[in-house]
Amino acid sequence: MPLIDKFGRQITDLRISVTDRCNFRCVYCRSARPEHHMPSDDLLSWDEHERLVKILVAMGIRKVRVTGGEPLVRAGVEDFIARLKALGVRDLSMTTNGHLLAERCDRLVAAGMDRINISLDSLDREKFERVTRTKAFDQVIAGIDAAQASRLRPVKINAVLVRGLNDDEVEAFAAFARDRNLIMRFIEFMPLDADRAWTRDMVVTGAEVHRRISERWPLVPVVHERSETARKYRFADGRGEIGLISPVSQPFCGFCSRIRLTADGKLRTCLFSKEDHDLKSLLRGGATDREIGDEILSIVSEKEKGHRINEPGFMPPSRTMVSIGG
Ligand code: SAM
Ligand code: SF4
């Protein structure tokens, strides 16, 4: 049975968070204060994750992105990637902060990973350390080097722009994309930070990024699938590409094809879902694949029409980005 919701959207993309732990503490994601982590018994085992993906692939999931927390801090993630590939996932990728990537890239490629997104929120070492609260700038650059030298394609770099923090680097990031011939994606800051510091005036819109970059280097739109999160542009005069991900100023919920599975086995039909749906107790309670599939189908049919960030009375979800999986 294909996964189609009551608005007719077909779900083909799955994001799997394999851990809520992370070796960074990005200001727009985690808190500087000690945080509660999921007890290890609550985490799905690799076997449990694999079983759910198998059920979902039979229901039409074609793209799988492994994320977290930081996916590379969970031991065994390469073997998990290989198991996903063996299930017939056509488009297999990971989102990582890049800290451990240089040393793990070859194994990820050998496991069958197709592409990668690496987060990099500043090209300035001192600012990078302020954003991530970690001294790992060189390791992340080495991770990007390793990805570009490998078979992983495309290599996309994600920057979350926060007004007053790194919005002065838009042009520098564009130059980085041009120099390195990679895809630089600018993500609007969403109200999913653990400190609940988000305010609308901290959001740097995709329109502003487009205006600023195109004033310096003319941009040409690149055709993209309707369900893609990014509006894409190439440089008229050279290499590299930019992507604008504007969930706040230009929501793309109408064509959303994504669902998310958290590290503790909850299915989320939207980043901003008010509730998540427990699949772990079905897995551990002896449910058959058929029963789990039926439950997933009924959850997905009720997928929210869209997030409500721009509606009066909006309340962020209780889970923050690090425990949902971006
Ligand atoms: N640790 C990995 C990383 O940082 O790439 C993967 C997990 S992280 C939660 C996934 C993506 O979510 C990253 O690109 C990160 O920049 C983005 N993200 C985190 N908090 C965000 C927020 N409040 N608004 C927008 N994007 C956010
Ligand atoms: Fe960790 Fe990624 Fe969140 Fe940064 S954005 S704290 S790297 S999970």
GROMACS .gro file of C-alpha atoms and ligand atoms in nm:
model
  361
    1MET     CA    1   0.000   0.000   0.000
    2PRO     CA    2   0.160   0.336  -0.095
    3LEU     CA    3   0.185   0.597   0.176
    4ILE     CA    4  -0.057   0.869   0.075
    5ASP     CA    5  -0.202   1.122   0.318
    6LYS     CA    6  -0.552   1.266   0.317
    7PHE     CA    7  -0.430   1.566   0.113
    8GLY     CA    8  -0.303   1.335  -0.162
    9ARG     CA    9   0.065   1.380  -0.083
   10GLN     CA   10   0.269   1.065  -0.144
   11ILE     CA   11   0.537   0.999   0.115
   12THR     CA   12   0.861   0.885  -0.043
   13ASP     CA   13   1.127   1.030   0.190
   14LEU     CA   14   1.227   0.910   0.533
   15ARG     CA   15   1.461   1.082   0.777
   16ILE     CA   16   1.593   0.853   1.046
   17SER     CA   17   1.750   0.996   1.358
   18VAL     CA   18   1.984   0.733   1.498
   19THR     CA   19   2.080   0.921   1.814
   20ASP     CA   20   1.988   1.234   2.009
   21ARG     CA   21   2.350   1.274   2.116
   22CYS     CA   22   2.588   1.518   1.954
   23ASN     CA   23   2.948   1.628   1.989
   24PHE     CA   24   2.853   1.992   1.907
   25ARG     CA   25   2.622   2.232   2.086
   26CYS     CA   26   2.511   2.465   1.808
   27VAL     CA   27   2.339   2.769   1.953
   28TYR     CA   28   2.035   2.735   1.723
   29CYS     CA   29   1.987   2.369   1.814
   30ARG     CA   30   2.113   2.265   2.159
   31SER     CA   31   2.154   2.441   2.490
   32ALA     CA   32   2.474   2.519   2.678
   33ARG     CA   33   2.303   2.373   2.985
   34PRO     CA   34   2.323   1.999   3.051
   35GLU     CA   35   2.053   1.821   2.855
   36HIS     CA   36   1.860   1.505   2.913
   37HIS     CA   37   1.943   1.220   2.674
   38MET     CA   38   1.730   0.924   2.576
   39PRO     CA   39   1.810   0.621   2.795
   40SER     CA   40   1.989   0.360   2.584
   41ASP     CA   41   1.707   0.106   2.632
   42ASP     CA   42   1.475   0.351   2.460
   43LEU     CA   43   1.689   0.370   2.146
   44LEU     CA   44   1.585   0.143   1.864
   45SER     CA   45   1.847  -0.119   1.791
   46TRP     CA   46   1.991  -0.134   1.441
   47ASP     CA   47   1.776  -0.445   1.381
   48GLU     CA   48   1.462  -0.256   1.484
   49HIS     CA   49   1.550   0.040   1.262
   50GLU     CA   50   1.617  -0.195   0.973
   51ARG     CA   51   1.285  -0.375   1.017
   52LEU     CA   52   1.094  -0.046   1.005
   53VAL     CA   53   1.280   0.069   0.695
   54LYS     CA   54   1.205  -0.263   0.525
   55ILE     CA   55   0.835  -0.216   0.595
   56LEU     CA   56   0.852   0.143   0.473
   57VAL     CA   57   1.043   0.060   0.153
   58ALA     CA   58   0.764  -0.183   0.065
   59MET     CA   59   0.526   0.112   0.107
   60GLY     CA   60   0.710   0.335  -0.139
   61ILE     CA   61   0.992   0.501   0.057
   62ARG     CA   62   1.272   0.565  -0.193
   63LYS     CA   63   1.493   0.822  -0.021
   64VAL     CA   64   1.643   0.772   0.324
   65ARG     CA   65   1.853   1.026   0.510
   66VAL     CA   66   2.034   0.921   0.827
   67THR     CA   67   2.062   1.203   1.078
   68GLY     CA   68   2.055   1.283   1.449
   69GLY     CA   69   2.185   1.433   1.683
   70GLU     CA   70   2.513   1.356   1.519
   71PRO     CA   71   2.479   1.025   1.332
   72LEU     CA   72   2.854   0.958   1.329
   73VAL     CA   73   2.870   0.940   1.711
   74ARG     CA   74   2.663   0.620   1.714
   75ALA     CA   75   2.889   0.319   1.663
   76GLY     CA   76   2.789   0.091   1.379
   77VAL     CA   77   2.628   0.351   1.155
   78GLU     CA   78   2.832   0.235   0.853
   79ASP     CA   79   2.697  -0.121   0.886
   80PHE     CA   80   2.348   0.024   0.916
   81ILE     CA   81   2.400   0.218   0.591
   82ALA     CA   82   2.506  -0.107   0.421
   83ARG     CA   83   2.192  -0.280   0.551
   84LEU     CA   84   1.973   0.001   0.417
   85LYS     CA   85   2.139  -0.020   0.078
   86ALA     CA   86   2.072  -0.396   0.072
   87LEU     CA   87   1.703  -0.321   0.131
   88GLY     CA   88   1.696  -0.140  -0.202
   89VAL     CA   89   1.695   0.223  -0.084
   90ARG     CA   90   1.776   0.410  -0.402
   91ASP     CA   91   1.884   0.741  -0.256
   92LEU     CA   92   2.078   0.706   0.066
   93SER     CA   93   2.231   1.005   0.239
   94MET     CA   94   2.341   1.148   0.571
   95THR     CA   95   2.338   1.487   0.741
   96THR     CA   96   2.642   1.534   0.961
   97ASN     CA   97   2.827   1.812   1.136
   98GLY     CA   98   3.141   1.677   0.966
   99HIS     CA   99   3.354   1.650   1.280
  100LEU     CA  100   3.425   1.277   1.238
  101LEU     CA  101   3.376   1.262   0.864
  102ALA     CA  102   3.735   1.269   0.737
  103GLU     CA  103   3.814   0.943   0.917
  104ARG     CA  104   3.482   0.773   0.833
  105CYS     CA  105   3.413   0.886   0.477
  106ASP     CA  106   3.571   0.584   0.302
  107ARG     CA  107   3.368   0.342   0.511
  108LEU     CA  108   3.045   0.529   0.442
  109VAL     CA  109   3.114   0.519   0.069
  110ALA     CA  110   3.202   0.149   0.084
  111ALA     CA  111   2.874   0.087   0.268
  112GLY     CA  112   2.684   0.230  -0.027
  113MET     CA  113   2.599   0.584   0.079
  114ASP     CA  114   2.514   0.799  -0.222
  115ARG     CA  115   2.545   1.157  -0.104
  116ILE     CA  116   2.603   1.378   0.196
  117ASN     CA  117   2.502   1.706   0.361
  118ILE     CA  118   2.756   1.869   0.590
  119SER     CA  119   2.671   2.154   0.825
  120LEU     CA  120   2.904   2.454   0.833
  121ASP     CA  121   2.770   2.775   0.985
  122SER     CA  122   3.074   2.996   0.958
  123LEU     CA  123   3.388   3.020   0.750
  124ASP     CA  124   3.552   3.214   1.030
  125ARG     CA  125   3.715   2.988   1.289
  126GLU     CA  126   3.637   3.206   1.589
  127LYS     CA  127   3.274   3.247   1.488
  128PHE     CA  128   3.244   2.877   1.406
  129GLU     CA  129   3.351   2.806   1.764
  130ARG     CA  130   3.093   3.049   1.898
  131VAL     CA  131   2.813   2.892   1.693
  132THR     CA  132   2.900   2.527   1.761
  133ARG     CA  133   3.057   2.583   2.105
  134THR     CA  134   3.325   2.342   1.979
  135LYS     CA  135   3.680   2.379   1.850
  136ALA     CA  136   3.648   2.162   1.542
  137PHE     CA  137   3.675   2.397   1.246
  138ASP     CA  138   3.973   2.220   1.090
  139GLN     CA  139   3.816   1.876   1.129
  140VAL     CA  140   3.496   1.992   0.955
  141ILE     CA  141   3.693   2.142   0.665
  142ALA     CA  142   3.888   1.814   0.644
  143GLY     CA  143   3.554   1.631   0.637
  144ILE     CA  144   3.437   1.847   0.345
  145ASP     CA  145   3.767   1.779   0.167
  146ALA     CA  146   3.723   1.405   0.218
  147ALA     CA  147   3.365   1.412   0.091
  148GLN     CA  148   3.464   1.609  -0.219
  149ALA     CA  149   3.749   1.371  -0.289
  150SER     CA  150   3.517   1.070  -0.257
  151ARG     CA  151   3.240   0.931  -0.478
  152LEU     CA  152   2.971   1.102  -0.271
  153ARG     CA  153   2.771   1.334  -0.497
  154PRO     CA  154   2.636   1.585  -0.458
  155VAL     CA  155   2.815   1.731  -0.157
  156LYS     CA  156   2.587   1.989   0.002
  157ILE     CA  157   2.686   2.231   0.276
  158ASN     CA  158   2.414   2.352   0.512
  159ALA     CA  159   2.431   2.684   0.693
  160VAL     CA  160   2.157   2.801   0.928
  161LEU     CA  161   2.161   3.179   0.916
  162VAL     CA  162   2.090   3.367   1.238
  163ARG     CA  163   2.060   3.745   1.223
  164GLY     CA  164   2.349   3.914   1.400
  165LEU     CA  165   2.548   3.593   1.422
  166ASN     CA  166   2.650   3.477   1.074
  167ASP     CA  167   2.431   3.673   0.832
  168ASP     CA  168   2.736   3.881   0.734
  169GLU     CA  169   2.879   3.569   0.566
  170VAL     CA  170   2.621   3.516   0.291
  171GLU     CA  171   2.854   3.637   0.016
  172ALA     CA  172   3.151   3.448   0.163
  173PHE     CA  173   2.948   3.125   0.160
  174ALA     CA  174   2.852   3.188  -0.202
  175ALA     CA  175   3.220   3.237  -0.287
  176PHE     CA  176   3.295   2.911  -0.104
  177ALA     CA  177   3.040   2.729  -0.326
  178ARG     CA  178   3.199   2.879  -0.636
  179ASP     CA  179   3.558   2.804  -0.534
  180ARG     CA  180   3.485   2.448  -0.435
  181ASN     CA  181   3.215   2.370  -0.691
  182LEU     CA  182   2.965   2.251  -0.435
  183ILE     CA  183   2.608   2.322  -0.329
  184MET     CA  184   2.573   2.578  -0.051
  185ARG     CA  185   2.234   2.570   0.118
  186PHE     CA  186   2.103   2.852   0.333
  187ILE     CA  187   1.847   2.738   0.590
  188GLU     CA  188   1.610   2.972   0.770
  189PHE     CA  189   1.636   2.947   1.148
  190MET     CA  190   1.328   2.762   1.279
  191PRO     CA  191   1.176   2.770   1.628
  192LEU     CA  192   1.323   2.432   1.723
  193ASP     CA  193   1.617   2.547   1.939
  194ALA     CA  194   1.654   2.406   2.290
  195ASP     CA  195   1.698   2.751   2.446
  196ARG     CA  196   1.370   2.874   2.293
  197ALA     CA  197   1.550   3.192   2.191
  198TRP     CA  198   1.404   3.200   1.836
  199THR     CA  199   1.234   3.519   1.732
  200ARG     CA  200   1.109   3.611   1.389
  201ASP     CA  201   1.359   3.897   1.354
  202MET     CA  202   1.646   3.646   1.386
  203VAL     CA  203   1.534   3.478   1.061
  204VAL     CA  204   1.731   3.572   0.750
  205THR     CA  205   1.494   3.503   0.463
  206GLY     CA  206   1.578   3.316   0.146
  207ALA     CA  207   1.465   3.626  -0.048
  208GLU     CA  208   1.731   3.837   0.123
  209VAL     CA  209   1.999   3.576   0.054
  210HIS     CA  210   1.894   3.559  -0.312
  211ARG     CA  211   1.900   3.938  -0.346
  212ARG     CA  212   2.242   3.976  -0.187
  213ILE     CA  213   2.410   3.697  -0.384
  214SER     CA  214   2.254   3.791  -0.717
  215GLU     CA  215   2.370   4.151  -0.676
  216ARG     CA  216   2.725   4.018  -0.687
  217TRP     CA  217   2.688   3.712  -0.913
  218PRO     CA  218   2.384   3.664  -1.142
  219LEU     CA  219   2.189   3.350  -1.052
  220VAL     CA  220   1.998   3.115  -1.282
  221PRO     CA  221   1.714   2.899  -1.141
  222VAL     CA  222   1.770   2.524  -1.155
  223VAL     CA  223   1.468   2.299  -1.207
  224HIS     CA  224   1.380   2.103  -0.895
  225GLU     CA  225   1.118   1.852  -0.789
  226ARG     CA  226   0.812   2.005  -0.627
  227SER     CA  227   0.870   1.812  -0.306
  228GLU     CA  228   1.228   1.937  -0.267
  229THR     CA  229   1.286   2.168   0.027
  230ALA     CA  230   1.535   2.392  -0.154
  231ARG     CA  231   1.486   2.639  -0.435
  232LYS     CA  232   1.803   2.597  -0.634
  233TYR     CA  233   2.014   2.837  -0.839
  234ARG     CA  234   2.341   2.809  -1.026
  235PHE     CA  235   2.583   3.089  -1.094
  236ALA     CA  236   2.544   3.228  -1.447
  237ASP     CA  237   2.919   3.266  -1.484
  238GLY     CA  238   3.067   2.963  -1.321
  239ARG     CA  239   3.068   2.663  -1.096
  240GLY     CA  240   2.875   2.592  -0.778
  241GLU     CA  241   2.511   2.614  -0.678
  242ILE     CA  242   2.305   2.759  -0.397
  243GLY     CA  243   1.989   2.628  -0.235
  244LEU     CA  244   1.745   2.837  -0.035
  245ILE     CA  245   1.547   2.651   0.228
  246SER     CA  246   1.281   2.889   0.352
  247PRO     CA  247   1.036   2.704   0.577
  248VAL     CA  248   0.947   3.022   0.767
  249SER     CA  249   0.908   3.280   0.490
  250GLN     CA  250   0.794   3.044   0.211
  251PRO     CA  251   0.658   2.719   0.356
  252PHE     CA  252   0.674   2.420   0.122
  253CYS     CA  253   0.432   2.199   0.316
  254GLY     CA  254   0.189   2.162   0.024
  255PHE     CA  255   0.425   1.926  -0.156
  256CYS     CA  256   0.587   1.764   0.147
  257SER     CA  257   0.690   1.402   0.089
  258ARG     CA  258   0.868   1.344   0.422
  259ILE     CA  259   0.819   1.157   0.745
  260ARG     CA  260   1.062   1.118   1.033
  261LEU     CA  261   1.158   0.836   1.263
  262THR     CA  262   1.318   0.937   1.593
  263ALA     CA  263   1.597   0.744   1.765
  264ASP     CA  264   1.348   0.619   2.026
  265GLY     CA  265   1.111   0.479   1.764
  266LYS     CA  266   0.853   0.754   1.726
  267LEU     CA  267   0.707   0.836   1.386
  268ARG     CA  268   0.665   1.209   1.320
  269THR     CA  269   0.465   1.331   1.024
  270CYS     CA  270   0.598   1.688   1.048
  271LEU     CA  271   0.898   1.860   1.208
  272PHE     CA  272   0.643   2.063   1.400
  273SER     CA  273   0.404   1.778   1.493
  274LYS     CA  274   0.245   1.827   1.831
  275GLU     CA  275   0.256   1.455   1.892
  276ASP     CA  276   0.463   1.164   1.777
  277HIS     CA  277   0.350   0.807   1.728
  278ASP     CA  278   0.506   0.518   1.911
  279LEU     CA  279   0.623   0.237   1.683
  280LYS     CA  280   0.871   0.096   1.932
  281SER     CA  281   0.602  -0.063   2.148
  282LEU     CA  282   0.456  -0.230   1.840
  283LEU     CA  283   0.801  -0.359   1.743
  284ARG     CA  284   0.872  -0.484   2.094
  285GLY     CA  285   0.517  -0.606   2.157
  286GLY     CA  286   0.522  -0.873   1.887
  287ALA     CA  287   0.325  -0.693   1.613
  288THR     CA  288   0.355  -0.839   1.263
  289ASP     CA  289   0.496  -0.639   0.971
  290ARG     CA  290   0.143  -0.615   0.837
  291GLU     CA  291   0.012  -0.467   1.164
  292ILE     CA  292   0.298  -0.218   1.179
  293GLY     CA  293   0.241  -0.122   0.814
  294ASP     CA  294  -0.129  -0.067   0.876
  295GLU     CA  295  -0.053   0.152   1.176
  296ILE     CA  296   0.197   0.358   0.974
  297LEU     CA  297  -0.060   0.401   0.698
  298SER     CA  298  -0.321   0.532   0.938
  299ILE     CA  299  -0.071   0.770   1.104
  300VAL     CA  300   0.048   0.904   0.768
  301SER     CA  301  -0.305   0.957   0.640
  302GLU     CA  302  -0.346   1.215   0.918
  303LYS     CA  303  -0.026   1.406   0.832
  304GLU     CA  304  -0.071   1.774   0.913
  305LYS     CA  305  -0.154   2.008   0.626
  306GLY     CA  306   0.141   2.225   0.724
  307HIS     CA  307   0.335   2.379   1.007
  308ARG     CA  308   0.177   2.678   1.177
  309ILE     CA  309   0.482   2.895   1.240
  310ASN     CA  310   0.309   3.190   1.076
  311GLU     CA  311  -0.026   3.148   1.250
  312PRO     CA  312  -0.128   3.335   1.563
  313GLY     CA  313  -0.076   3.135   1.881
  314PHE     CA  314   0.194   2.911   1.725
  315MET     CA  315   0.363   2.693   1.987
  316PRO     CA  316   0.686   2.507   1.908
  317PRO     CA  317   0.682   2.129   1.955
  318SER     CA  318   0.807   1.993   2.285
  319ARG     CA  319   1.090   1.807   2.110
  320THR     CA  320   1.374   2.021   1.981
  321MET     CA  321   1.573   1.965   1.660
  322VAL     CA  322   1.843   1.753   1.821
  323SER     CA  323   1.593   1.490   1.936
  324ILE     CA  324   1.374   1.499   1.624
  325GLY     CA  325   1.636   1.474   1.350
  326GLY     CA  326   1.665   1.744   1.086
  327SAM     N1  327   2.428   1.691   1.355
  327SAM     C1  328   2.402   1.689   1.217
  327SAM     C2  329   2.423   1.824   1.153
  327SAM     O1  330   2.428   1.923   1.226
  327SAM     O2  331   2.432   1.832   1.032
  327SAM     C3  332   2.265   1.635   1.182
  327SAM     C4  333   2.150   1.675   1.270
  327SAM     S1  334   2.104   1.847   1.261
  327SAM     C5  335   1.969   1.852   1.373
  327SAM     C6  336   2.031   1.852   1.099
  327SAM     C7  337   2.019   1.988   1.038
  327SAM     O3  338   1.929   2.066   1.114
  327SAM     C8  339   2.149   2.066   1.030
  327SAM     O4  340   2.170   2.113   0.900
  327SAM     C9  341   2.126   2.180   1.126
  327SAM     O5  342   2.195   2.294   1.086
  327SAM    C10  343   1.975   2.198   1.116
  327SAM     N2  344   1.914   2.268   1.230
  327SAM    C11  345   1.932   2.245   1.362
  327SAM     N3  346   1.859   2.330   1.437
  327SAM    C12  347   1.793   2.411   1.349
  327SAM    C13  348   1.702   2.520   1.364
  327SAM     N4  349   1.663   2.562   1.484
  327SAM     N5  350   1.655   2.579   1.252
  327SAM    C14  351   1.693   2.536   1.129
  327SAM     N6  352   1.777   2.433   1.108
  327SAM    C15  353   1.828   2.372   1.217
  328SF4    FE1  354   2.458   1.881   1.688
  328SF4    FE2  355   2.369   1.909   1.441
  328SF4    FE3  356   2.234   2.016   1.648
  328SF4    FE4  357   2.467   2.121   1.578
  328SF4     S1  358   2.280   2.113   1.450
  328SF4     S2  359   2.402   2.070   1.788
  328SF4     S3  360   2.579   1.947   1.511
  328SF4     S4  361   2.263   1.802   1.607
   0.00000   0.00000   0.00000
